[in-house]
Amino acid sequence: MSSALQRRVEALGWEAPDESIRVRDVPGREMMAVLRLPPHLLEFSPELGYWCHLKAFPERVALLIFTYRLSQGLGSWVDYPEPPQNETEALFGDLGFNEGWQNSTPTLLVSIELTPNWMAALKQVAETGELGLTVVGGTSIYPVTLQPEQVEELESALLL
């Protein structure tokens, strides 16, 4: 990721600190990497579902978290319209987020520096194909399954 693109990400997104990710035992599942977000960044609700789009860059990963209403479902997989309608859409396109589920809304862009802790956690994500989302102080974990292409991209970035 170029320094100019990183500055744009920092202006719009959340830089995930090392302590925000943990690999932990989750009842009824194997070990899972769980991203703990500040409560003001992600609304947990029984009516909402979440999915993630991930792009790997040298020394950094961009993770875009989407929200959708469970009652509507995800809809169809679509290309995003060109040209972008605003700076946020332009940034998403420059990061490679050019497609997604029709009924979902981008909620949070997370910038991840590939520290040893994050590398270990992302290796777990690559092995299981899942990332858990929770909020600090929360009691539940929402498991998000990554698309196979994203797992392959992550494996390539981590040299697995």
CSV table of N, CA, C and O in Angstrom, one decimal, residues 24-123:
chain,number,residue,atom,x,y,z
A,24,ARG,N,-8.5,-17.3,20.2
A,24,ARG,CA,-9.0,-17.9,21.4
A,24,ARG,C,-9.9,-19.1,21.1
A,24,ARG,O,-10.4,-19.2,20.0
A,25,ASP,N,-10.1,-19.8,22.2
A,25,ASP,CA,-11.0,-21.0,22.1
A,25,ASP,C,-12.4,-20.4,22.1
A,25,ASP,O,-12.8,-19.6,23.0
A,26,VAL,N,-13.3,-20.8,21.2
A,26,VAL,CA,-14.7,-20.4,21.1
A,26,VAL,C,-15.5,-21.7,21.3
A,26,VAL,O,-15.3,-22.6,20.5
A,27,PRO,N,-16.4,-21.7,22.3
A,27,PRO,CA,-17.2,-22.9,22.5
A,27,PRO,C,-17.9,-23.4,21.3
A,27,PRO,O,-18.5,-22.6,20.5
A,28,GLY,N,-17.8,-24.7,21.0
A,28,GLY,CA,-18.5,-25.2,19.8
A,28,GLY,C,-17.7,-25.1,18.5
A,28,GLY,O,-18.2,-25.5,17.5
A,29,ARG,N,-16.5,-24.5,18.6
A,29,ARG,CA,-15.7,-24.2,17.3
A,29,ARG,C,-14.3,-24.5,17.7
A,29,ARG,O,-13.9,-24.6,18.8
A,30,GLU,N,-13.5,-24.6,16.7
A,30,GLU,CA,-12.0,-24.6,16.9
A,30,GLU,C,-11.5,-23.2,17.3
A,30,GLU,O,-12.3,-22.3,17.4
A,31,MET,N,-10.3,-23.1,17.5
A,31,MET,CA,-9.7,-21.8,17.8
A,31,MET,C,-10.1,-20.8,16.8
A,31,MET,O,-10.2,-21.1,15.6
A,32,MET,N,-10.3,-19.6,17.2
A,32,MET,CA,-10.8,-18.5,16.2
A,32,MET,C,-10.1,-17.2,16.5
A,32,MET,O,-9.9,-16.9,17.7
A,33,ALA,N,-9.7,-16.5,15.5
A,33,ALA,CA,-9.2,-15.2,15.6
A,33,ALA,C,-10.4,-14.2,15.8
A,33,ALA,O,-11.3,-14.3,15.0
A,34,VAL,N,-10.3,-13.5,16.9
A,34,VAL,CA,-11.4,-12.6,17.2
A,34,VAL,C,-10.9,-11.1,17.3
A,34,VAL,O,-10.0,-10.8,18.0
A,35,LEU,N,-11.6,-10.3,16.5
A,35,LEU,CA,-11.3,-8.9,16.5
A,35,LEU,C,-12.2,-8.1,17.4
A,35,LEU,O,-13.4,-8.2,17.3
A,36,ARG,N,-11.6,-7.5,18.4
A,36,ARG,CA,-12.3,-6.7,19.4
A,36,ARG,C,-12.4,-5.3,19.0
A,36,ARG,O,-11.3,-4.6,19.0
A,37,LEU,N,-13.5,-4.8,18.7
A,37,LEU,CA,-13.7,-3.4,18.3
A,37,LEU,C,-14.3,-2.5,19.4
A,37,LEU,O,-15.1,-3.0,20.2
A,38,PRO,N,-13.9,-1.2,19.4
A,38,PRO,CA,-14.6,-0.3,20.3
A,38,PRO,C,-16.1,-0.3,20.0
A,38,PRO,O,-16.5,-0.3,18.9
A,39,PRO,N,-16.9,-0.3,21.1
A,39,PRO,CA,-18.4,-0.4,20.9
A,39,PRO,C,-19.0,0.7,19.9
A,39,PRO,O,-19.9,0.4,19.3
A,40,HIS,N,-18.3,1.9,19.9
A,40,HIS,CA,-18.9,2.9,19.0
A,40,HIS,C,-18.7,2.6,17.5
A,40,HIS,O,-19.2,3.3,16.6
A,41,LEU,N,-17.8,1.7,17.2
A,41,LEU,CA,-17.5,1.4,15.8
A,41,LEU,C,-18.4,0.3,15.1
A,41,LEU,O,-18.4,0.3,13.9
A,42,LEU,N,-19.0,-0.5,15.9
A,42,LEU,CA,-19.8,-1.6,15.3
A,42,LEU,C,-21.1,-1.8,16.2
A,42,LEU,O,-20.9,-2.1,17.4
A,43,GLU,N,-22.2,-1.7,15.5
A,43,GLU,CA,-23.5,-2.0,16.3
A,43,GLU,C,-23.8,-3.5,16.2
A,43,GLU,O,-23.9,-4.1,15.1
A,44,PHE,N,-23.9,-4.1,17.3
A,44,PHE,CA,-24.4,-5.5,17.4
A,44,PHE,C,-25.9,-5.5,17.6
A,44,PHE,O,-26.4,-4.8,18.4
A,45,SER,N,-26.6,-6.3,16.7
A,45,SER,CA,-28.0,-6.4,16.8
A,45,SER,C,-28.5,-7.7,16.3
A,45,SER,O,-27.9,-8.2,15.3
A,46,PRO,N,-29.5,-8.3,16.9
A,46,PRO,CA,-30.0,-9.6,16.3
A,46,PRO,C,-30.6,-9.5,14.9
A,46,PRO,O,-30.8,-10.5,14.3
A,47,GLU,N,-30.9,-8.2,14.5
A,47,GLU,CA,-31.4,-8.0,13.1
A,47,GLU,C,-30.3,-7.9,12.1
A,47,GLU,O,-30.6,-7.8,10.9
A,48,LEU,N,-29.0,-7.8,12.5
A,48,LEU,CA,-28.0,-7.5,11.6
A,48,LEU,C,-27.0,-8.7,11.4
A,48,LEU,O,-26.8,-9.4,12.3
A,49,GLY,N,-26.5,-8.8,10.2
A,49,GLY,CA,-25.5,-9.7,9.8
A,49,GLY,C,-24.3,-8.9,9.4
A,49,GLY,O,-24.4,-7.7,9.0
A,50,TYR,N,-23.1,-9.6,9.3
A,50,TYR,CA,-21.9,-8.9,9.0
A,50,TYR,C,-21.1,-9.8,8.0
A,50,TYR,O,-21.2,-11.0,8.1
A,51,TRP,N,-20.4,-9.2,7.1
A,51,TRP,CA,-19.4,-9.9,6.3
A,51,TRP,C,-18.2,-9.0,6.1
A,51,TRP,O,-18.3,-7.8,6.3
A,52,CYS,N,-17.1,-9.6,5.7
A,52,CYS,CA,-15.9,-8.8,5.6
A,52,CYS,C,-15.3,-9.0,4.2
A,52,CYS,O,-15.4,-10.1,3.6
A,53,HIS,N,-14.7,-8.0,3.7
A,53,HIS,CA,-13.9,-8.1,2.5
A,53,HIS,C,-12.5,-7.7,2.9
A,53,HIS,O,-12.2,-6.7,3.6
A,54,LEU,N,-11.5,-8.5,2.4
A,54,LEU,CA,-10.1,-8.3,2.9
A,54,LEU,C,-9.2,-8.1,1.7
A,54,LEU,O,-9.4,-8.8,0.7
A,55,LYS,N,-8.3,-7.2,1.8
A,55,LYS,CA,-7.3,-7.0,0.7
A,55,LYS,C,-5.9,-7.0,1.4
A,55,LYS,O,-5.7,-6.2,2.4
A,56,ALA,N,-5.0,-7.7,0.9
A,56,ALA,CA,-3.6,-7.8,1.5
A,56,ALA,C,-2.7,-6.9,0.7
A,56,ALA,O,-2.7,-6.9,-0.6
A,57,PHE,N,-1.8,-6.2,1.4
A,57,PHE,CA,-0.8,-5.4,0.8
A,57,PHE,C,0.5,-5.8,1.5
A,57,PHE,O,0.5,-6.4,2.6
A,58,PRO,N,1.7,-5.4,0.9
A,58,PRO,CA,2.9,-5.7,1.7
A,58,PRO,C,2.9,-5.0,3.0
A,58,PRO,O,2.6,-3.8,3.1
A,59,GLU,N,3.1,-5.7,4.1
A,59,GLU,CA,3.2,-5.2,5.5
A,59,GLU,C,1.8,-4.7,6.0
A,59,GLU,O,1.8,-4.1,7.1
A,60,ARG,N,0.7,-4.8,5.3
A,60,ARG,CA,-0.5,-4.3,5.8
A,60,ARG,C,-1.7,-5.0,5.2
A,60,ARG,O,-1.6,-5.5,4.0
A,61,VAL,N,-2.8,-5.1,5.9
A,61,VAL,CA,-4.1,-5.7,5.4
A,61,VAL,C,-5.2,-4.6,5.6
A,61,VAL,O,-5.2,-4.0,6.6
A,62,ALA,N,-6.0,-4.5,4.6
A,62,ALA,CA,-7.2,-3.6,4.7
A,62,ALA,C,-8.4,-4.6,4.9
A,62,ALA,O,-8.6,-5.5,4.1
A,63,LEU,N,-9.2,-4.3,5.9
A,63,LEU,CA,-10.4,-5.2,6.1
A,63,LEU,C,-11.6,-4.2,6.1
A,63,LEU,O,-11.7,-3.3,6.9
A,64,LEU,N,-12.6,-4.5,5.3
A,64,LEU,CA,-13.8,-3.7,5.2
A,64,LEU,C,-14.9,-4.5,5.7
A,64,LEU,O,-15.2,-5.6,5.2
A,65,ILE,N,-15.6,-4.0,6.8
A,65,ILE,CA,-16.7,-4.8,7.4
A,65,ILE,C,-18.0,-4.2,6.9
A,65,ILE,O,-18.1,-2.9,6.9
A,66,PHE,N,-18.8,-5.0,6.4
A,66,PHE,CA,-20.1,-4.6,5.9
A,66,PHE,C,-21.2,-5.1,6.9
A,66,PHE,O,-21.1,-6.1,7.5
A,67,THR,N,-22.4,-4.4,6.9
A,67,THR,CA,-23.5,-4.8,7.6
A,67,THR,C,-24.7,-5.0,6.7
A,67,THR,O,-24.8,-4.3,5.7
A,68,TYR,N,-25.6,-5.9,7.0
A,68,TYR,CA,-26.8,-6.1,6.2
A,68,TYR,C,-27.9,-6.6,7.2
A,68,TYR,O,-27.7,-7.1,8.2
A,69,ARG,N,-29.1,-6.3,6.7
A,69,ARG,CA,-30.3,-6.7,7.5
A,69,ARG,C,-30.6,-8.2,7.2
A,69,ARG,O,-30.7,-8.6,6.1
A,70,LEU,N,-30.6,-9.0,8.3
A,70,LEU,CA,-30.9,-10.4,8.1
A,70,LEU,C,-32.2,-10.7,7.4
A,70,LEU,O,-32.3,-11.6,6.6
A,71,SER,N,-33.2,-9.9,7.6
A,71,SER,CA,-34.5,-10.0,7.0
A,71,SER,C,-34.5,-9.9,5.5
A,71,SER,O,-35.3,-10.4,4.8
A,72,GLN,N,-33.5,-9.1,5.0
A,72,GLN,CA,-33.4,-8.9,3.6
A,72,GLN,C,-32.4,-9.8,2.9
A,72,GLN,O,-32.5,-10.0,1.7
A,73,GLY,N,-31.5,-10.4,3.6
A,73,GLY,CA,-30.5,-11.2,3.1
A,73,GLY,C,-29.5,-10.4,2.4
A,73,GLY,O,-29.6,-9.2,2.3
A,74,LEU,N,-28.5,-11.0,1.8
A,74,LEU,CA,-27.4,-10.3,1.1
A,74,LEU,C,-27.7,-9.8,-0.3
A,74,LEU,O,-27.1,-8.9,-0.8
A,75,GLY,N,-28.6,-10.5,-0.9
A,75,GLY,CA,-28.9,-10.2,-2.3
A,75,GLY,C,-27.9,-10.8,-3.3
A,75,GLY,O,-27.3,-11.8,-2.9
A,76,SER,N,-27.7,-10.2,-4.4
A,76,SER,CA,-26.7,-10.7,-5.4
A,76,SER,C,-25.4,-10.1,-5.2
A,76,SER,O,-25.2,-9.0,-4.7
A,77,TRP,N,-24.3,-10.8,-5.8
A,77,TRP,CA,-23.0,-10.3,-5.8
A,77,TRP,C,-22.9,-9.3,-7.0
A,77,TRP,O,-23.2,-9.7,-8.1
A,78,VAL,N,-22.5,-8.1,-6.7
A,78,VAL,CA,-22.5,-7.1,-7.8
A,78,VAL,C,-21.2,-6.3,-7.9
A,78,VAL,O,-20.5,-6.2,-6.9
A,79,ASP,N,-20.9,-5.8,-9.0
A,79,ASP,CA,-19.9,-4.8,-9.2
A,79,ASP,C,-20.4,-3.4,-8.7
A,79,ASP,O,-21.5,-3.1,-9.0
A,80,TYR,N,-19.5,-2.7,-8.1
A,80,TYR,CA,-19.9,-1.3,-7.6
A,80,TYR,C,-19.9,-0.4,-8.8
A,80,TYR,O,-19.1,-0.6,-9.8
A,81,PRO,N,-20.8,0.6,-8.8
A,81,PRO,CA,-20.9,1.5,-10.0
A,81,PRO,C,-19.7,2.3,-10.2
A,81,PRO,O,-19.0,2.7,-9.3
A,82,GLU,N,-19.4,2.6,-11.5
A,82,GLU,CA,-18.3,3.5,-11.8
A,82,GLU,C,-19.0,4.8,-12.4
A,82,GLU,O,-19.9,4.6,-13.2
A,83,PRO,N,-18.5,5.9,-12.3
A,83,PRO,CA,-17.4,6.3,-11.4
A,83,PRO,C,-17.9,6.3,-9.9
A,83,PRO,O,-19.1,6.4,-9.7
A,84,PRO,N,-17.0,6.4,-9.0
A,84,PRO,CA,-17.4,6.5,-7.6
A,84,PRO,C,-18.1,7.8,-7.3
A,84,PRO,O,-17.9,8.8,-8.0
A,85,GLN,N,-19.1,7.7,-6.4
A,85,GLN,CA,-19.9,8.9,-6.1
A,85,GLN,C,-19.3,9.9,-5.1
A,85,GLN,O,-19.7,11.0,-5.0
A,86,ASN,N,-18.3,9.4,-4.4
A,86,ASN,CA,-17.7,10.3,-3.3
A,86,ASN,C,-16.3,9.7,-3.0
A,86,ASN,O,-15.8,8.7,-3.5
A,87,GLU,N,-15.6,10.4,-2.1
A,87,GLU,CA,-14.2,10.1,-1.8
A,87,GLU,C,-14.1,8.7,-1.1
A,87,GLU,O,-13.2,8.0,-1.3
A,88,THR,N,-15.1,8.4,-0.3
A,88,THR,CA,-15.1,7.1,0.4
A,88,THR,C,-15.2,6.0,-0.7
A,88,THR,O,-14.4,5.0,-0.6
A,89,GLU,N,-16.1,6.1,-1.6
A,89,GLU,CA,-16.2,5.1,-2.7
A,89,GLU,C,-14.9,5.0,-3.5
A,89,GLU,O,-14.5,3.9,-3.9
A,90,ALA,N,-14.3,6.2,-3.8
A,90,ALA,CA,-13.1,6.2,-4.5
A,90,ALA,C,-12.0,5.4,-3.8
A,90,ALA,O,-11.2,4.7,-4.4
A,91,LEU,N,-11.9,5.7,-2.5
A,91,LEU,CA,-10.9,5.0,-1.6
A,91,LEU,C,-11.1,3.5,-1.7
A,91,LEU,O,-10.2,2.7,-1.8
A,92,PHE,N,-12.3,3.0,-1.5
A,92,PHE,CA,-12.6,1.6,-1.5
A,92,PHE,C,-12.2,1.0,-2.8
A,92,PHE,O,-11.6,-0.1,-2.9
A,93,GLY,N,-12.5,1.7,-3.9
A,93,GLY,CA,-12.1,1.2,-5.3
A,93,GLY,C,-10.6,1.1,-5.4
A,93,GLY,O,-10.0,0.2,-5.9
A,94,ASP,N,-9.9,2.2,-4.9
A,94,ASP,CA,-8.4,2.2,-5.0
A,94,ASP,C,-7.8,1.1,-4.1
A,94,ASP,O,-6.7,0.6,-4.4
A,95,LEU,N,-8.5,0.6,-3.1
A,95,LEU,CA,-8.0,-0.5,-2.3
A,95,LEU,C,-8.3,-1.8,-2.9
A,95,LEU,O,-7.8,-2.9,-2.5
A,96,GLY,N,-9.2,-1.8,-3.9
A,96,GLY,CA,-9.5,-3.1,-4.6
A,96,GLY,C,-10.9,-3.6,-4.2
A,96,GLY,O,-11.2,-4.7,-4.6
A,97,PHE,N,-11.6,-2.9,-3.4
A,97,PHE,CA,-13.0,-3.3,-3.0
A,97,PHE,C,-13.9,-2.8,-4.1
A,97,PHE,O,-14.6,-1.8,-4.0
A,98,ASN,N,-14.1,-3.6,-5.2
A,98,ASN,CA,-14.8,-3.1,-6.4
A,98,ASN,C,-16.1,-3.9,-6.5
A,98,ASN,O,-16.9,-3.7,-7.5
A,99,GLU,N,-16.4,-4.8,-5.6
A,99,GLU,CA,-17.6,-5.6,-5.7
A,99,GLU,C,-18.0,-6.1,-4.3
A,99,GLU,O,-17.3,-6.0,-3.4
A,100,GLY,N,-19.3,-6.5,-4.2
A,100,GLY,CA,-19.8,-6.9,-2.9
A,100,GLY,C,-21.3,-7.3,-3.0
A,100,GLY,O,-21.8,-7.4,-4.1
A,101,TRP,N,-21.9,-7.6,-1.9
A,101,TRP,CA,-23.2,-8.0,-1.8
A,101,TRP,C,-24.2,-6.8,-1.9
A,101,TRP,O,-24.0,-5.8,-1.3
A,102,GLN,N,-25.2,-7.0,-2.8
A,102,GLN,CA,-26.1,-5.9,-3.1
A,102,GLN,C,-26.8,-5.2,-1.9
A,102,GLN,O,-26.9,-4.0,-1.9
A,103,ASN,N,-27.2,-6.0,-0.9
A,103,ASN,CA,-28.0,-5.4,0.2
A,103,ASN,C,-27.1,-5.1,1.4
A,103,ASN,O,-27.7,-5.0,2.5
A,104,SER,N,-25.8,-4.9,1.2
A,104,SER,CA,-25.0,-4.6,2.4
A,104,SER,C,-24.4,-3.2,2.3
A,104,SER,O,-24.4,-2.6,1.2
A,105,THR,N,-24.0,-2.7,3.4
A,105,THR,CA,-23.5,-1.3,3.6
A,105,THR,C,-22.1,-1.4,4.2
A,105,THR,O,-22.0,-2.0,5.3
A,106,PRO,N,-21.1,-0.7,3.6
A,106,PRO,CA,-19.8,-0.7,4.2
A,106,PRO,C,-20.0,0.1,5.6
A,106,PRO,O,-20.6,1.1,5.7
A,107,THR,N,-19.4,-0.6,6.6
A,107,THR,CA,-19.6,0.0,8.0
A,107,THR,C,-18.3,0.5,8.6
A,107,THR,O,-18.3,1.5,9.2
A,108,LEU,N,-17.2,-0.3,8.4
A,108,LEU,CA,-16.0,0.1,9.0
A,108,LEU,C,-14.8,-0.4,8.2
A,108,LEU,O,-14.8,-1.6,7.8
A,109,LEU,N,-13.9,0.5,7.9
A,109,LEU,CA,-12.6,0.1,7.3
A,109,LEU,C,-11.6,0.0,8.4
A,109,LEU,O,-11.3,0.9,9.2
A,110,VAL,N,-10.9,-1.2,8.4
A,110,VAL,CA,-9.9,-1.5,9.4
A,110,VAL,C,-8.6,-1.6,8.7
A,110,VAL,O,-8.4,-2.4,7.8
A,111,SER,N,-7.6,-0.9,9.2
A,111,SER,CA,-6.2,-1.0,8.7
A,111,SER,C,-5.4,-1.8,9.7
A,111,SER,O,-5.4,-1.5,10.9
A,112,ILE,N,-4.7,-2.8,9.2
A,112,ILE,CA,-4.0,-3.7,10.0
A,112,ILE,C,-2.5,-3.7,9.6
A,112,ILE,O,-2.2,-4.1,8.5
A,113,GLU,N,-1.6,-3.4,10.5
A,113,GLU,CA,-0.2,-3.5,10.3
A,113,GLU,C,0.2,-5.0,10.6
A,113,GLU,O,-0.2,-5.5,11.7
A,114,LEU,N,1.0,-5.6,9.8
A,114,LEU,CA,1.3,-7.0,10.0
A,114,LEU,C,2.4,-7.2,11.0
A,114,LEU,O,3.5,-7.6,10.7
A,115,THR,N,2.0,-7.0,12.2
A,115,THR,CA,2.9,-7.3,13.4
A,115,THR,C,2.9,-8.8,13.6
A,115,THR,O,2.1,-9.5,13.1
A,116,PRO,N,3.9,-9.4,14.4
A,116,PRO,CA,3.8,-10.8,14.7
A,116,PRO,C,2.5,-11.3,15.3
A,116,PRO,O,2.0,-12.4,14.9
A,117,ASN,N,1.9,-10.5,16.1
A,117,ASN,CA,0.6,-10.9,16.7
A,117,ASN,C,-0.5,-11.0,15.7
A,117,ASN,O,-1.2,-11.9,15.6
A,118,TRP,N,-0.5,-10.0,14.8
A,118,TRP,CA,-1.5,-10.0,13.7
A,118,TRP,C,-1.2,-11.1,12.7
A,118,TRP,O,-2.1,-11.7,12.2
A,119,MET,N,0.0,-11.4,12.4
A,119,MET,CA,0.4,-12.4,11.5
A,119,MET,C,-0.1,-13.8,12.0
A,119,MET,O,-0.7,-14.6,11.3
A,120,ALA,N,0.1,-14.0,13.3
A,120,ALA,CA,-0.4,-15.3,13.9
A,120,ALA,C,-1.9,-15.4,13.8
A,120,ALA,O,-2.5,-16.4,13.5
A,121,ALA,N,-2.6,-14.3,14.1
A,121,ALA,CA,-4.1,-14.3,14.1
A,121,ALA,C,-4.6,-14.4,12.7
A,121,ALA,O,-5.5,-15.2,12.4
A,122,LEU,N,-4.0,-13.8,11.7
A,122,LEU,CA,-4.4,-13.9,10.3
A,122,LEU,C,-4.1,-15.3,9.8
A,122,LEU,O,-4.8,-15.8,8.9
A,123,LYS,N,-3.0,-15.9,10.3
A,123,LYS,CA,-2.8,-17.3,9.9
A,123,LYS,C,-3.9,-18.2,10.3
A,123,LYS,O,-4.4,-19.1,9.6
